[in-house]
Coordinates of N, CA and C and ligand atoms in Angstrom, one line a residue:
X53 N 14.4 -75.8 -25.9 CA 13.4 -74.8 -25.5 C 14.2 -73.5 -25.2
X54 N 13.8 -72.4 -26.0 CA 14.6 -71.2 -25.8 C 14.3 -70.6 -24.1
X55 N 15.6 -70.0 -23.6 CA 15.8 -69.4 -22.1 C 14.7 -68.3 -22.5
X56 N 13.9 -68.4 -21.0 CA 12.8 -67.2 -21.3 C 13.6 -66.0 -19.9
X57 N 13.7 -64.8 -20.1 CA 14.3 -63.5 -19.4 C 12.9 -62.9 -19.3
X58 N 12.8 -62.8 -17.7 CA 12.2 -61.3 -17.4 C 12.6 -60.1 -17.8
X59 N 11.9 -59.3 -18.1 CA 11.9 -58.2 -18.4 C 12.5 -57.2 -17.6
X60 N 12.9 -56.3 -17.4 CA 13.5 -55.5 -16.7 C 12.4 -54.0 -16.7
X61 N 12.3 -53.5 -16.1 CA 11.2 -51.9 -16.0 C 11.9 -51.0 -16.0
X62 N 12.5 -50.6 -17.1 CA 13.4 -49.1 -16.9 C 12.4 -48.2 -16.2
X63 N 11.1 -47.8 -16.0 CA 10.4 -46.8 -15.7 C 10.2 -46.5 -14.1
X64 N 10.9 -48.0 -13.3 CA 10.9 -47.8 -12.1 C 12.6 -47.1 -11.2
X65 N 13.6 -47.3 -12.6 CA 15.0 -46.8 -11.9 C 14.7 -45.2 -12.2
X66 N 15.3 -44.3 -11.3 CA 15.5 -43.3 -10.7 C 14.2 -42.4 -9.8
X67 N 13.5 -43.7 -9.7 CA 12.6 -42.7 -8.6 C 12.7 -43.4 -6.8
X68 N 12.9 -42.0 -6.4 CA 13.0 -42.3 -5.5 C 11.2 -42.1 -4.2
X69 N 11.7 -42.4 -2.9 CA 10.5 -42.1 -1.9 C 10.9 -40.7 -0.8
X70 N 10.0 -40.5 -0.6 CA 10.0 -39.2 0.2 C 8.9 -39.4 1.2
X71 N 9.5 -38.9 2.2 CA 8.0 -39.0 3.4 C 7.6 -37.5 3.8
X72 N 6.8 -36.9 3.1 CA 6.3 -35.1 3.3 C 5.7 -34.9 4.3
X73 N 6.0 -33.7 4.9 CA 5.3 -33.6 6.0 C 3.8 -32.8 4.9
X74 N 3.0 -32.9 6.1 CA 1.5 -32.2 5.3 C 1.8 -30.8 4.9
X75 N 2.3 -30.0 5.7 CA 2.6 -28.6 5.9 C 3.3 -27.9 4.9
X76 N 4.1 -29.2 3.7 CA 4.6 -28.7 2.8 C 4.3 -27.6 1.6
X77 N 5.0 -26.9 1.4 CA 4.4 -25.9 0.2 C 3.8 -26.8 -0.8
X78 N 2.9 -26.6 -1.2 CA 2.7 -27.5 -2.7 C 1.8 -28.5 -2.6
X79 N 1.7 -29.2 -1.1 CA 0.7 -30.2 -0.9 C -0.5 -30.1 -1.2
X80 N -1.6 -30.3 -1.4 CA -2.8 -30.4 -0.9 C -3.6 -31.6 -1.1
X81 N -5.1 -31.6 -0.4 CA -5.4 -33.1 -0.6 C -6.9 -32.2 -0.5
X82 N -7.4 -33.3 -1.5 CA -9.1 -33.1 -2.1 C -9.9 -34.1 -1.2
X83 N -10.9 -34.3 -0.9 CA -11.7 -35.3 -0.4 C -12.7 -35.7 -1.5
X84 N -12.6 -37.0 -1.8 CA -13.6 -37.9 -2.6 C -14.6 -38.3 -1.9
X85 N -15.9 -37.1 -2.6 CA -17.0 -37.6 -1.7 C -17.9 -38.5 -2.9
X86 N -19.1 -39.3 -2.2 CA -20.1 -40.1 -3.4 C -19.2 -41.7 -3.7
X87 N -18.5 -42.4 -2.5 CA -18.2 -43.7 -2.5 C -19.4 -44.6 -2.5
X88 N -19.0 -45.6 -3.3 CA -20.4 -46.8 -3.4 C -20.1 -47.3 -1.9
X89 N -18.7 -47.6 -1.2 CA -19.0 -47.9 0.1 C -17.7 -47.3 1.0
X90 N -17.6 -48.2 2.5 CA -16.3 -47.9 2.9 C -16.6 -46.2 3.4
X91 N -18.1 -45.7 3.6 CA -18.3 -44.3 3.7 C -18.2 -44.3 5.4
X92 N -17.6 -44.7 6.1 CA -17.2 -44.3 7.7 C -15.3 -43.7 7.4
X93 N -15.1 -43.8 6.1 CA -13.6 -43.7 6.2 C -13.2 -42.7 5.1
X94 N -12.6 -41.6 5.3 CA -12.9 -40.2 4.6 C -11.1 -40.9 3.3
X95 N -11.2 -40.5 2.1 CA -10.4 -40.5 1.0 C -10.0 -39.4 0.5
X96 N -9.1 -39.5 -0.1 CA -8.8 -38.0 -0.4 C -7.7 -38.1 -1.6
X97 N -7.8 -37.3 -2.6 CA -6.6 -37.3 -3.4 C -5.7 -36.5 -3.1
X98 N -4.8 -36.7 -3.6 CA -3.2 -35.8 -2.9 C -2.7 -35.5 -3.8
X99 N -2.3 -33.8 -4.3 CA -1.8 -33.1 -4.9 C 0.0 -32.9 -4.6
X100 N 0.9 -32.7 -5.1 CA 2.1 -32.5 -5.0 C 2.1 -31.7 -6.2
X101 N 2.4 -30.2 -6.0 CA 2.7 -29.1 -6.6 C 3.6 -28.8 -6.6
X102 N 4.7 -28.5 -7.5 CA 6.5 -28.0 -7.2 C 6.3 -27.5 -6.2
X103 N 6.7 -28.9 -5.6 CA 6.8 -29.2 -4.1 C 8.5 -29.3 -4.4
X104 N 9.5 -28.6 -2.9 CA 10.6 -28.9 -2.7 C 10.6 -29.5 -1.8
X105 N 11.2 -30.9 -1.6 CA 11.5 -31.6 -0.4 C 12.9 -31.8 -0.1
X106 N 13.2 -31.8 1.5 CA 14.9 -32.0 1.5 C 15.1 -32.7 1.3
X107 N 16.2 -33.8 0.9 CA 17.0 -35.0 0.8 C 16.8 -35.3 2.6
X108 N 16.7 -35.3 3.4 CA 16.6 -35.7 4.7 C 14.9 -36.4 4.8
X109 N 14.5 -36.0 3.7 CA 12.8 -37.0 4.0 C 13.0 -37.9 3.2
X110 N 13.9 -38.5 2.7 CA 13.9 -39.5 1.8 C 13.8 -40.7 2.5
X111 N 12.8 -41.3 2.1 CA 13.1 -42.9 2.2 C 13.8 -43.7 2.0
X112 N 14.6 -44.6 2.7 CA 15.4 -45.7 2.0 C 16.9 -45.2 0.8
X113 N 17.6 -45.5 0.1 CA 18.6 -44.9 -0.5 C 17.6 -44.6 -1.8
X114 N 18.4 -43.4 -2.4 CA 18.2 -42.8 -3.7 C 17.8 -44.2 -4.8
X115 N 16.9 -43.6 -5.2 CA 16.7 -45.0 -6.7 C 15.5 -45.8 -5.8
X116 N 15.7 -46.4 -5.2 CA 14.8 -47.0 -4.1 C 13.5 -47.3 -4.1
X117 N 13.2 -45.8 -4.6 CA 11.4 -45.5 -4.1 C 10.4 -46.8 -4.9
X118 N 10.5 -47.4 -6.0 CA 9.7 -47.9 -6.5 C 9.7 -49.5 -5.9
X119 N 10.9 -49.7 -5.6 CA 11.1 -51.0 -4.8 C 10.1 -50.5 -3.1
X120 N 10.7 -50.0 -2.3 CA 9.9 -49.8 -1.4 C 8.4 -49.3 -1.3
X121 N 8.0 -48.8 -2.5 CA 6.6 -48.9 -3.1 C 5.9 -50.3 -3.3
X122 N 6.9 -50.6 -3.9 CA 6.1 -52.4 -4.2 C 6.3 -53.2 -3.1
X123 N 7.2 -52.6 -1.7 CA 7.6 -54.0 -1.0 C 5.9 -53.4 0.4
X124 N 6.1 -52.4 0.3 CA 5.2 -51.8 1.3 C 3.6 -52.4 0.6
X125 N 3.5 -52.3 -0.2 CA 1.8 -52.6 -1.3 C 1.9 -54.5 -1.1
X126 N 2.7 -55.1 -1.1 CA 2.8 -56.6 -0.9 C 2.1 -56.7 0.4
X127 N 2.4 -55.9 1.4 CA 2.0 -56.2 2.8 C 0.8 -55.4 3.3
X128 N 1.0 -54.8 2.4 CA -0.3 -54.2 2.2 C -2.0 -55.1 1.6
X129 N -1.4 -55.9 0.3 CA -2.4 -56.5 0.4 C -2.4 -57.9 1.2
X130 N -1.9 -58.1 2.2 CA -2.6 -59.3 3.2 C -3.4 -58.2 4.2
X131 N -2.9 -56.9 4.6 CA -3.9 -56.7 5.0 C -5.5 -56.6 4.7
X132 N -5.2 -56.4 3.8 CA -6.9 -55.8 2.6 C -7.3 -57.4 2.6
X133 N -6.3 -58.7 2.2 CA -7.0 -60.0 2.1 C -7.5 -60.4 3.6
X134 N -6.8 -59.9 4.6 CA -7.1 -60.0 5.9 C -8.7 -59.5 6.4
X135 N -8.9 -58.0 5.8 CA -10.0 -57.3 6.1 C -11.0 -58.2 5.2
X136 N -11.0 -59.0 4.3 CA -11.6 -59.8 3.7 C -12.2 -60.3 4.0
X137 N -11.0 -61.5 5.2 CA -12.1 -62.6 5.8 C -12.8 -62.1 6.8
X138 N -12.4 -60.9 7.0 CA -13.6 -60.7 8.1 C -15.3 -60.2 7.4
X139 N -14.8 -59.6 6.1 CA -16.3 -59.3 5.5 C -16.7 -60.9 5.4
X140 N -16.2 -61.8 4.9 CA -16.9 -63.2 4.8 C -17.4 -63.7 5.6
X141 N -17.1 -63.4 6.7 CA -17.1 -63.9 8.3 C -18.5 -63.6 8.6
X142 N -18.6 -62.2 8.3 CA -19.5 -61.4 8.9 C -20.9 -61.8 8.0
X143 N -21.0 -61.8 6.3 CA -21.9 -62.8 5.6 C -21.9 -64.2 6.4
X144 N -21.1 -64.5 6.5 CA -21.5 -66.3 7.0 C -22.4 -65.9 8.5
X145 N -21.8 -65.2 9.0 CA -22.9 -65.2 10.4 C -24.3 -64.6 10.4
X146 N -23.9 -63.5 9.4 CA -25.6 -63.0 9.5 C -26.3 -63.8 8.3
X147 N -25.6 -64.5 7.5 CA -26.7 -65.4 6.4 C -26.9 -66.3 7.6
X148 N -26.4 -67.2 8.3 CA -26.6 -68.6 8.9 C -27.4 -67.6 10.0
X149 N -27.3 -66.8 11.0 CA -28.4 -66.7 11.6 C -29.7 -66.8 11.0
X150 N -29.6 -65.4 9.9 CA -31.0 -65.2 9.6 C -31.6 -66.2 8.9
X151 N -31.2 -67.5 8.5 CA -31.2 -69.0 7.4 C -32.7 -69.5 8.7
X152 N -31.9 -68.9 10.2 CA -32.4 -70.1 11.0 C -33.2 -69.0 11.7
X153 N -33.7 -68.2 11.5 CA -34.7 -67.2 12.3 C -36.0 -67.1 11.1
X154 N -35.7 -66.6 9.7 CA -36.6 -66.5 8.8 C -37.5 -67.8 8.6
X155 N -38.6 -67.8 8.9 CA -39.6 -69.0 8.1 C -40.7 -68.9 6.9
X156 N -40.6 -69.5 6.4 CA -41.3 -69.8 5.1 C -42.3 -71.0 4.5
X157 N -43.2 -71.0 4.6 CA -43.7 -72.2 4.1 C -43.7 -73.0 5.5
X158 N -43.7 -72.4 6.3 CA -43.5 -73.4 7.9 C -42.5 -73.7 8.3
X159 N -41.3 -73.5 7.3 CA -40.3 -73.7 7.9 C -38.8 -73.0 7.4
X160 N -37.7 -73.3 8.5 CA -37.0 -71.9 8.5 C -36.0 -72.0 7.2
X161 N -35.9 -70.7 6.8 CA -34.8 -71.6 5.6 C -33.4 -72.2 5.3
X162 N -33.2 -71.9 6.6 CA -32.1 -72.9 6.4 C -32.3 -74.1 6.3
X163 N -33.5 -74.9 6.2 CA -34.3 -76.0 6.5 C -34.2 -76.4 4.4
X164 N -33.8 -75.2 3.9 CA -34.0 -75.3 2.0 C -32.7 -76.0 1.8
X165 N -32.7 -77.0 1.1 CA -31.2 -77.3 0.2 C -30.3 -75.9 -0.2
X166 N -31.3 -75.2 -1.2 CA -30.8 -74.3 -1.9 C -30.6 -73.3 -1.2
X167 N -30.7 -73.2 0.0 CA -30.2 -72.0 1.0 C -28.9 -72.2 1.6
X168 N -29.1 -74.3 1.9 CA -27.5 -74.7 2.6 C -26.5 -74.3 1.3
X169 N -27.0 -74.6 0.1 CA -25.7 -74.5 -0.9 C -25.4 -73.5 -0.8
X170 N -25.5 -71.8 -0.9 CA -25.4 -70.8 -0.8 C -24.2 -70.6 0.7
X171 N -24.7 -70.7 1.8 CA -24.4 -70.8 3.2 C -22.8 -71.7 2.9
X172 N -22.8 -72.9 2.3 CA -22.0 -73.7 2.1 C -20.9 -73.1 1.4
X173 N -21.3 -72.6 0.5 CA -19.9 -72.0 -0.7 C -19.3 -70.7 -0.1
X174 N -20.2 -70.1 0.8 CA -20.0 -69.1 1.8 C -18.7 -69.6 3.0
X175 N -19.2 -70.0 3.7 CA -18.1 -71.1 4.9 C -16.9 -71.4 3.7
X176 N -16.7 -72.0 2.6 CA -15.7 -73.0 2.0 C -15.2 -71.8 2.0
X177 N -15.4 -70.4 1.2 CA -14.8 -69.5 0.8 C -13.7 -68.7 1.8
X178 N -14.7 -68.8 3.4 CA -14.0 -67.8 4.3 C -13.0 -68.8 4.5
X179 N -13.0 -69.9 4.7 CA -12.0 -71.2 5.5 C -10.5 -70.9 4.4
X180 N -11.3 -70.7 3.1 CA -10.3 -71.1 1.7 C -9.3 -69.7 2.1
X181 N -10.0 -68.8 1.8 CA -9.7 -67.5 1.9 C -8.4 -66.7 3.3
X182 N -9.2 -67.4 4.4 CA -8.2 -67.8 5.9 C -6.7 -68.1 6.1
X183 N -7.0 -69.3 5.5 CA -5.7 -70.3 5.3 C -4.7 -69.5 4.2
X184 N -4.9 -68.8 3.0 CA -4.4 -68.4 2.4 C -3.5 -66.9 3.0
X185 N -4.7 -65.9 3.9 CA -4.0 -64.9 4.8 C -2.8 -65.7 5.4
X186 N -3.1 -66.7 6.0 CA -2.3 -67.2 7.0 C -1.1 -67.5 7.0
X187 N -1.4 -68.4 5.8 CA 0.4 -69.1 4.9 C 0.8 -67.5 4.5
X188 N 0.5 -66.6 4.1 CA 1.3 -65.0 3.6 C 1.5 -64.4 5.0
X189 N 1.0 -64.2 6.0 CA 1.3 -63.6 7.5 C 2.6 -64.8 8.3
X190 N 2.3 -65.8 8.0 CA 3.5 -66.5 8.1 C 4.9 -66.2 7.7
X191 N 4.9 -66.4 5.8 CA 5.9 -66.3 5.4 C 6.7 -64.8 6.0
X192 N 5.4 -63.3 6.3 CA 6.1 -62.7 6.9 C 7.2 -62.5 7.9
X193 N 6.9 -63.6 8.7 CA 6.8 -63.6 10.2 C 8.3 -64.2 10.2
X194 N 8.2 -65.4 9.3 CA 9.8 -66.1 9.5 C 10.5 -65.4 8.2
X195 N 10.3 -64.4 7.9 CA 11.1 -63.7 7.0 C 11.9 -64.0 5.5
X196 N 10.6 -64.7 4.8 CA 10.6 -65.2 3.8 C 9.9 -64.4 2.7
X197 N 10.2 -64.9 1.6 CA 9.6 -63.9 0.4 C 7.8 -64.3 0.3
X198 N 7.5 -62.9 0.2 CA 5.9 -63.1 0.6 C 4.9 -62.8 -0.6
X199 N 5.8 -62.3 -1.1 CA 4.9 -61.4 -2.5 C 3.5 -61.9 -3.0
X200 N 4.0 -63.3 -3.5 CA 3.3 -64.2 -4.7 C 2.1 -64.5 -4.0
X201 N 2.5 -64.9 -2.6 CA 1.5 -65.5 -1.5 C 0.5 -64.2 -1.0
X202 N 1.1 -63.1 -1.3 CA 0.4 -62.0 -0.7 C -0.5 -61.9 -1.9
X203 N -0.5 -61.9 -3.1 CA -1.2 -61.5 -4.0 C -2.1 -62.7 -4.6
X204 N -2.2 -63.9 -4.1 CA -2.6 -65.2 -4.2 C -3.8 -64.7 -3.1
X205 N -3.3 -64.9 -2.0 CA -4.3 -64.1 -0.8 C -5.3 -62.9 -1.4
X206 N -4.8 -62.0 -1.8 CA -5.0 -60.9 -1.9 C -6.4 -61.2 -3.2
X207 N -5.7 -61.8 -4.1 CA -6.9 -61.5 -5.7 C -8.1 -62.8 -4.7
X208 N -7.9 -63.9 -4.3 CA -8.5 -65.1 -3.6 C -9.4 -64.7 -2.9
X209 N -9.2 -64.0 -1.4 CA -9.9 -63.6 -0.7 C -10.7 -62.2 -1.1
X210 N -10.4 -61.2 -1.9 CA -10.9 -60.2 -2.5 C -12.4 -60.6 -3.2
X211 N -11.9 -61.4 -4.3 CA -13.3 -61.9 -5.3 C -14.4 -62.8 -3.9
X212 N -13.4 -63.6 -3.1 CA -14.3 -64.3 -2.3 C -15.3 -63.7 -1.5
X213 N -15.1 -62.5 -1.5 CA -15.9 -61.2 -0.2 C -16.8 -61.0 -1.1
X214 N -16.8 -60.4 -2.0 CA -17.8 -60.5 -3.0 C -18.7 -61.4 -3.0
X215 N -18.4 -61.9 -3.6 CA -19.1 -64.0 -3.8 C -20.0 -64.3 -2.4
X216 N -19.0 -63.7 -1.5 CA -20.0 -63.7 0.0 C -21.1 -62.8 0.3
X217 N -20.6 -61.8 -0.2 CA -21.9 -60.7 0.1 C -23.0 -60.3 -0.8
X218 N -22.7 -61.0 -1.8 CA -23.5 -61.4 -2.8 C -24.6 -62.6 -2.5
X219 N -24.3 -63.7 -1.9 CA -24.7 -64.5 -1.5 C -25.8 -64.6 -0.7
X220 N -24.8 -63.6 0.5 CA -25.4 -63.2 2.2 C -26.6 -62.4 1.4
X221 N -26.8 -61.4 0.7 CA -27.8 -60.7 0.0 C -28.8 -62.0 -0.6
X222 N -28.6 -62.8 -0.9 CA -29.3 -63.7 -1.8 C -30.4 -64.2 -0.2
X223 N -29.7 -65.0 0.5 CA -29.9 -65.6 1.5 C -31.4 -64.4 2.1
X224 N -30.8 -63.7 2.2 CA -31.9 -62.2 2.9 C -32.9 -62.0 2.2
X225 N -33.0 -62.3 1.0 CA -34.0 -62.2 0.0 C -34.0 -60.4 -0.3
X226 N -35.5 -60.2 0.1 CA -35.5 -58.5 -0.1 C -34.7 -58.1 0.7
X227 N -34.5 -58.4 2.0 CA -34.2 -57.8 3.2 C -32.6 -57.5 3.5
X228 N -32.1 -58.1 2.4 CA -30.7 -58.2 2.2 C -30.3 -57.0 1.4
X229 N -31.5 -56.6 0.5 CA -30.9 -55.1 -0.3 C -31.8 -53.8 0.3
X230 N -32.4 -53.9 1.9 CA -32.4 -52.8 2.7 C -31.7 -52.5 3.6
X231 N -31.1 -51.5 4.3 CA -29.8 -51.3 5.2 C -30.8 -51.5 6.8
X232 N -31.7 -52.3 6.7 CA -32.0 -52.8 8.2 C -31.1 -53.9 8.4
X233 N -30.9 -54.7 7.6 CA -29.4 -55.4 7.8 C -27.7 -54.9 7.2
X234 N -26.9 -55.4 7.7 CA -26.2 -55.0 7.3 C -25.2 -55.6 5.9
X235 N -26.1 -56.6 5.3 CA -25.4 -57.6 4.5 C -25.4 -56.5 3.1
X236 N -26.0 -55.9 2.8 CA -25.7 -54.5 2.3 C -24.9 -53.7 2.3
X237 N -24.3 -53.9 3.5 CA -23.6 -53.2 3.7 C -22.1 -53.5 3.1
X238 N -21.8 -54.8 3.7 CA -20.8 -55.6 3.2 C -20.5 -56.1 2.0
X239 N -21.5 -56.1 0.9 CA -21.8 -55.6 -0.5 C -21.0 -54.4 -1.0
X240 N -21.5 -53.2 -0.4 CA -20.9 -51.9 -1.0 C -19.4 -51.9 -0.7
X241 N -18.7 -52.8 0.9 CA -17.3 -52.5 1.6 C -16.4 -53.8 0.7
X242 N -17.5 -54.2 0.1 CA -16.5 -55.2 -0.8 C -16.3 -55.2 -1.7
X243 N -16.8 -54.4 -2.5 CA -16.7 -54.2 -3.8 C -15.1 -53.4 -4.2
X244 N -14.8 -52.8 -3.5 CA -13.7 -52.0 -3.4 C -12.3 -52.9 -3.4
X245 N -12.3 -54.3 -2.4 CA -11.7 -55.0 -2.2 C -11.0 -55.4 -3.8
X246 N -11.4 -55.6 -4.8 CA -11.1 -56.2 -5.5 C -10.1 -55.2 -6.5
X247 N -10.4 -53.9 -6.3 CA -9.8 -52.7 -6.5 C -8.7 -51.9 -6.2
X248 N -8.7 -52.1 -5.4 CA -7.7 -51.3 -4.6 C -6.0 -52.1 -3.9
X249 N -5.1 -52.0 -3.7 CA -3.6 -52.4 -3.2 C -3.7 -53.2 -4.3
X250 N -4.2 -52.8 -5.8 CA -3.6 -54.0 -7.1 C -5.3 -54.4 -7.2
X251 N -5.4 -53.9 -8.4 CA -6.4 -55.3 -8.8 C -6.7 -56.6 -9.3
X252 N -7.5 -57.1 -9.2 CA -7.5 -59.1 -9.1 C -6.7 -58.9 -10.6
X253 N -6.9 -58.4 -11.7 CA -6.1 -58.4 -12.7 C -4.6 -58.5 -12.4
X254 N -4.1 -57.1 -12.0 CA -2.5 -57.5 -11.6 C -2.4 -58.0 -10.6
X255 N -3.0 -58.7 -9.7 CA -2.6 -59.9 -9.2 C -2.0 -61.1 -9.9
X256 N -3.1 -61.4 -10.9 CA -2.9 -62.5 -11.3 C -2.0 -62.6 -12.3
X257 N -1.6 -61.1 -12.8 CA -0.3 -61.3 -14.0 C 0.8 -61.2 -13.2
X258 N 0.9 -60.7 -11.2 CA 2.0 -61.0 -10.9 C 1.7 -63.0 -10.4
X259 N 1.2 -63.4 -9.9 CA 1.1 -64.8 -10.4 C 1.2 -65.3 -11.4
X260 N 0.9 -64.9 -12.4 CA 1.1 -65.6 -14.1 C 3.0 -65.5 -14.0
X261 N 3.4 -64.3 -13.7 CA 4.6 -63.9 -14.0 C 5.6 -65.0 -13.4
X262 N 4.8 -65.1 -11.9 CA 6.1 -65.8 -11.1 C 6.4 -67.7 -11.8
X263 N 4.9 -68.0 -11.7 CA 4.4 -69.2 -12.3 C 5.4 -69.7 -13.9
X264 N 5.1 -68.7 -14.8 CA 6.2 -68.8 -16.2 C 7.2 -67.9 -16.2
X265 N 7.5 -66.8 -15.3 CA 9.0 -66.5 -15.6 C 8.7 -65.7 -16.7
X266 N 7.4 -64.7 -17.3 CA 7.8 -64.4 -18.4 C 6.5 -63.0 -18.0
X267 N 7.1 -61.6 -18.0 CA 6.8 -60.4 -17.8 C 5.1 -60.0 -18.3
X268 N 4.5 -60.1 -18.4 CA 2.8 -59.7 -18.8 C 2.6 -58.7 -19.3
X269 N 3.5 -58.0 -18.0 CA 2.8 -56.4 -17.5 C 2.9 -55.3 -19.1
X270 N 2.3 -54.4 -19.3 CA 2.6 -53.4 -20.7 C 2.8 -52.5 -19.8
Ligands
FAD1228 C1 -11.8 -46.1 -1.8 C2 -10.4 -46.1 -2.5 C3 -9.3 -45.9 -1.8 C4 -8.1 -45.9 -2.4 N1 -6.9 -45.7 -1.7 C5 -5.7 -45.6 -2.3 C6 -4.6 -45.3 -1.5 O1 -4.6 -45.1 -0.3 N2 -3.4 -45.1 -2.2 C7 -3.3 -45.3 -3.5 O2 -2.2 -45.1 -4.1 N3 -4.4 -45.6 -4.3 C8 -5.6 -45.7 -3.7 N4 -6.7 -46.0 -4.4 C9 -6.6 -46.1 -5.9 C10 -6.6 -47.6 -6.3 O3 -5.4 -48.2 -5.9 C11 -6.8 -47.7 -7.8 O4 -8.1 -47.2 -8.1 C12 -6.5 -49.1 -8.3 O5 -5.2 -49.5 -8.2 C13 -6.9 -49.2 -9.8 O6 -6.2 -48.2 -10.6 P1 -7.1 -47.3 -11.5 O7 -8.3 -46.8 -10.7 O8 -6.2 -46.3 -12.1 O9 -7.7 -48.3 -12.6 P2 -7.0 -48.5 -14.0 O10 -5.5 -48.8 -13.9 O11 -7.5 -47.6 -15.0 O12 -7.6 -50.0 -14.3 C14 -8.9 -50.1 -14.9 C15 -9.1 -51.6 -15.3 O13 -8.1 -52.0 -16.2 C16 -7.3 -53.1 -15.7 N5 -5.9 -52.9 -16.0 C17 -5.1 -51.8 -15.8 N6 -3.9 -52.0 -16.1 C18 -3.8 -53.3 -16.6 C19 -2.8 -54.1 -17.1 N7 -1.5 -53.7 -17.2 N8 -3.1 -55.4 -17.4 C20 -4.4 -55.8 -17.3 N9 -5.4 -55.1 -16.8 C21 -5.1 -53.9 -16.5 C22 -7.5 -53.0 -14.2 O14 -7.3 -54.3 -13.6 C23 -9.0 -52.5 -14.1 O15 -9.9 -53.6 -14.3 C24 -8.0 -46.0 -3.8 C25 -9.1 -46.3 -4.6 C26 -10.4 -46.3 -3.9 C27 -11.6 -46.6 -4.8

């Protein structure tokens, strides 16, 4: 069997990182308004206009920047997989409350098979989803390589928030796609999840990659 070689990224050697103060000439930043969610938390694009920065704002040694880019975004998404389980959390509680407050037919629905299955794949997901943050906040912690596990977490728990607030919506029936609850809510804040610090796609070609040893990325 022929030796398979990673690929090498020439497009990541010679950049480096810079940490700009705001006040710099050249900066400016736009605010992205009209988000589907996540609207308590203002975004903004950021402009860098021959901008001069000193060599004294640099991050980490020359060459650097893209490694410290990628090492910062690894840790980055256990946070985002982290903010996850709490969106699942928050579907499992308000689908299982309202399962056992709502009645129908005389009785409440959580009393329906087809309401526990819902409820059920919901709970498996946050537990699945949990354990996965966990083992990646771990490997941080005893100072072990985290990446794979961070983006395992990351694409896992991501789609799972989804799946849950999709669900929690199901569970609510109409009531789930009015903002008198908030399972709506967690709908719009998760959709983003799957988007953003890497999407479930390059997650999984950095899992594909680590798994065969053999580069994906174009
Ligand atoms: C609310 C919000 C906040 C954000 N905050 C930040 C932030 O703080 N900092 C920051 O840097 N960015 C931020 N982003 C940007 C975010 O990280 C990007 O939108 C995300 O990484 C996807 O990049 P893109 O939008 O350019 O999509 P594209 O790269 O155009 O991707 C579009 C689709 O093509 C797929 N795709 C792209 N390349 C490949 C490939 N090589 N192989 C297979 N599929 C591929 C993607 O998975 C996706 O499905 C934010 C975005 C949002 C919506």
């Amino acid at each position: 069997m022929p030796a398979v070689r990673a690929h090498r990224r020439p497009r990541a050697e010679g950049v480096s990182a810079f940490l700009v103060p705001t006040e710099t000439l050249g900066f400016s930043r736009t605010e992205i308004k009209g988000k589907l969610g996540l609207r308590g938390q203002a975004t903004a694009e950021l402009a860098f206009d021959a901008m001069r920065v000193p060599a004294s704002t640099r991050l980490g040694a020359e060459g650097d920047g893209f490694k410290i880019a990628m090492h910062s975004l690894d840790k980055g998404r256990v946070s985002v997989a982290a903010g996850c389980v709490g969106i699942i959390a928050g579907c499992l509680d308000a689908a299982v409350s309202y399962s056992r407050e709502r009645q129908q037919f005389g009785r409440p629905l959580a009393s329906f098979q087809l309401v526990q299955d819902m409820i059920a794949d919901i709970s498996v997901d946050a537990d699945a989803a949990r354990l996965l943050v966990w083992r990646a906040a771990d490997l941080i912690d005893r100072g072990e390589p985290f990446g794979v596990a961070a983006s395992k977490a990351k694409y896992f728990a991501s789609e799972a928030a989804v799946r849950a607030a999709n669900l929690a919506i199901q569970v609510f029936g109409g009531y789930g796609y009015v903002d008198e609850y908030p399972v709506q809510k967690y709908m719009r804040d998760a959709r983003v999840m799957t988007l953003y610090e890497g999407t479930s796609q390059i997650q999984k070609l950095l899992v594909g990659r680590a798994e065969t040893g053999v580069n994906a990325f174009v």
